[in-house]
Tab-separated table of C-alpha atoms in Angstrom:
chain	number	residue	atom	x	y	z
A	696	CYS	CA	0.000	0.000	0.000
A	697	ILE	CA	0.996	3.584	-0.542
A	698	ASN	CA	-0.284	6.821	0.969
A	699	VAL	CA	-0.282	10.460	-0.108
A	700	HIS	CA	0.387	12.712	2.894
A	701	PRO	CA	-0.106	16.515	2.659
A	702	SER	CA	3.308	17.549	3.988
A	703	LEU	CA	6.994	16.947	3.441
A	704	LEU	CA	7.429	14.034	5.792
A	705	PRO	CA	8.756	13.569	8.376
A	706	LYS	CA	7.396	17.052	9.119
A	707	HIS	CA	3.833	17.005	10.410
A	708	ALA	CA	3.537	13.216	10.426
A	709	GLY	CA	0.198	12.025	11.750
A	710	GLY	CA	-1.569	15.269	10.886
A	711	MET	CA	-4.479	15.479	8.496
A	712	ASP	CA	-6.001	18.014	6.109
A	713	LEU	CA	-6.068	21.654	7.259
A	714	GLU	CA	-4.371	20.726	10.553
A	715	VAL	CA	-1.182	20.036	8.574
A	716	HIS	CA	-1.333	23.279	6.610
A	717	LYS	CA	-2.017	25.308	9.762
A	718	ALA	CA	1.075	23.713	11.334
A	719	VAL	CA	3.186	24.583	8.274
A	720	LEU	CA	2.160	28.238	8.553
A	721	ALA	CA	2.607	28.314	12.350
A	722	ALA	CA	6.142	26.942	11.942
A	723	GLY	CA	7.008	29.711	9.490
A	724	GLU	CA	8.034	27.237	6.803
A	725	THR	CA	8.878	28.644	3.372
A	726	GLU	CA	8.037	25.460	1.493
A	727	THR	CA	5.786	22.475	1.886
A	728	GLY	CA	4.429	19.800	-0.409
A	729	CYS	CA	3.168	16.277	-0.332
A	730	THR	CA	4.771	12.914	0.231
A	731	VAL	CA	3.925	9.607	-1.385
A	732	HIS	CA	5.234	6.905	0.904
A	733	VAL	CA	4.915	3.200	1.527
A	734	VAL	CA	2.490	2.354	4.337
A	735	THR	CA	4.118	0.595	7.287
A	736	ALA	CA	3.157	-0.045	10.899
A	737	GLU	CA	4.568	3.382	11.847
A	738	VAL	CA	2.075	6.123	10.946
A	739	ASP	CA	3.524	8.206	8.086
A	740	GLY	CA	6.871	6.501	8.696
A	741	GLY	CA	7.304	4.329	5.621
A	742	PRO	CA	9.911	4.772	2.913
A	743	ILE	CA	9.429	7.988	0.927
A	744	VAL	CA	8.919	7.562	-2.810
A	745	VAL	CA	8.103	11.056	-4.129
A	746	GLN	CA	8.083	14.520	-2.480
A	747	PRO	CA	7.145	17.444	-4.720
A	748	LYS	CA	7.481	20.866	-3.099
A	749	VAL	CA	5.504	24.094	-3.300
A	750	PRO	CA	6.370	27.553	-1.932
A	751	VAL	CA	4.720	29.056	1.113
A	752	VAL	CA	4.478	32.824	0.694
A	753	PRO	CA	3.358	35.717	2.889
A	754	GLY	CA	-0.420	35.955	2.884
A	755	ASP	CA	-0.952	32.224	2.431
A	756	THR	CA	-3.786	30.698	4.445
A	757	PRO	CA	-4.290	27.040	5.359
A	758	GLU	CA	-6.782	26.860	2.497
A	759	SER	CA	-4.408	28.387	-0.075
A	760	VAL	CA	-1.573	26.108	1.009
A	761	LYS	CA	-3.913	23.115	0.788
A	762	ALA	CA	-4.888	24.119	-2.764
A	763	LYS	CA	-1.233	24.360	-3.851
A	764	VAL	CA	-0.377	20.998	-2.291
A	765	GLN	CA	-3.420	19.267	-3.800
A	766	VAL	CA	-2.306	20.253	-7.310
A	767	GLU	CA	0.845	18.177	-6.743
A	768	GLU	CA	-0.819	15.107	-5.205
A	769	GLY	CA	-2.174	13.486	-8.395
A	770	PRO	CA	1.044	13.817	-10.404
A	771	ALA	CA	3.042	12.599	-7.384
A	772	LEU	CA	0.874	9.497	-7.118
A	773	VAL	CA	1.284	8.802	-10.843
A	774	GLU	CA	5.071	9.213	-10.514
A	775	ALA	CA	5.130	6.813	-7.550
A	776	VAL	CA	3.214	4.181	-9.530
A	777	ARG	CA	5.675	4.642	-12.415
A	778	ILE	CA	8.585	4.137	-10.018
A	779	PHE	CA	6.997	1.019	-8.529
A	780	GLY	CA	6.475	-0.348	-12.035
A	781	THR	CA	10.128	0.031	-12.925
A	782	THR	CA	11.961	-0.587	-9.654
A	783	GLY	CA	9.423	-2.160	-7.275
A	784	LEU	CA	8.677	-1.061	-3.732
A	785	PRO	CA	11.414	0.762	-1.821
A	786	LYS	CA	13.339	-1.266	0.735
A	787	GLY	CA	11.258	-1.556	3.901
A	788	GLY	CA	7.941	-1.731	2.060
A	789	ASP	CA	5.836	-4.881	2.075
A	790	LYS	CA	5.584	-6.771	-1.222
């Protein structure tokens, strides 16, 4: 199994939806993104496959950050599937 998480793991692991984007803004981060990773017993702790980034700029809100991250999620998932098709699951992932 794979998962798409709305942050650059390991930052904000375990968070969901707007909670993650609020935490990004509260931390004063200048970039965020999403992470496609292999699901393991550790929540959001599996091997990272793809991590596209987006900028966080002054005036961003949790909703605007979410919108920027969501644009990257579909292409990131497609890229992860492509990687799995050519190289298999990363070490540490269940086959």
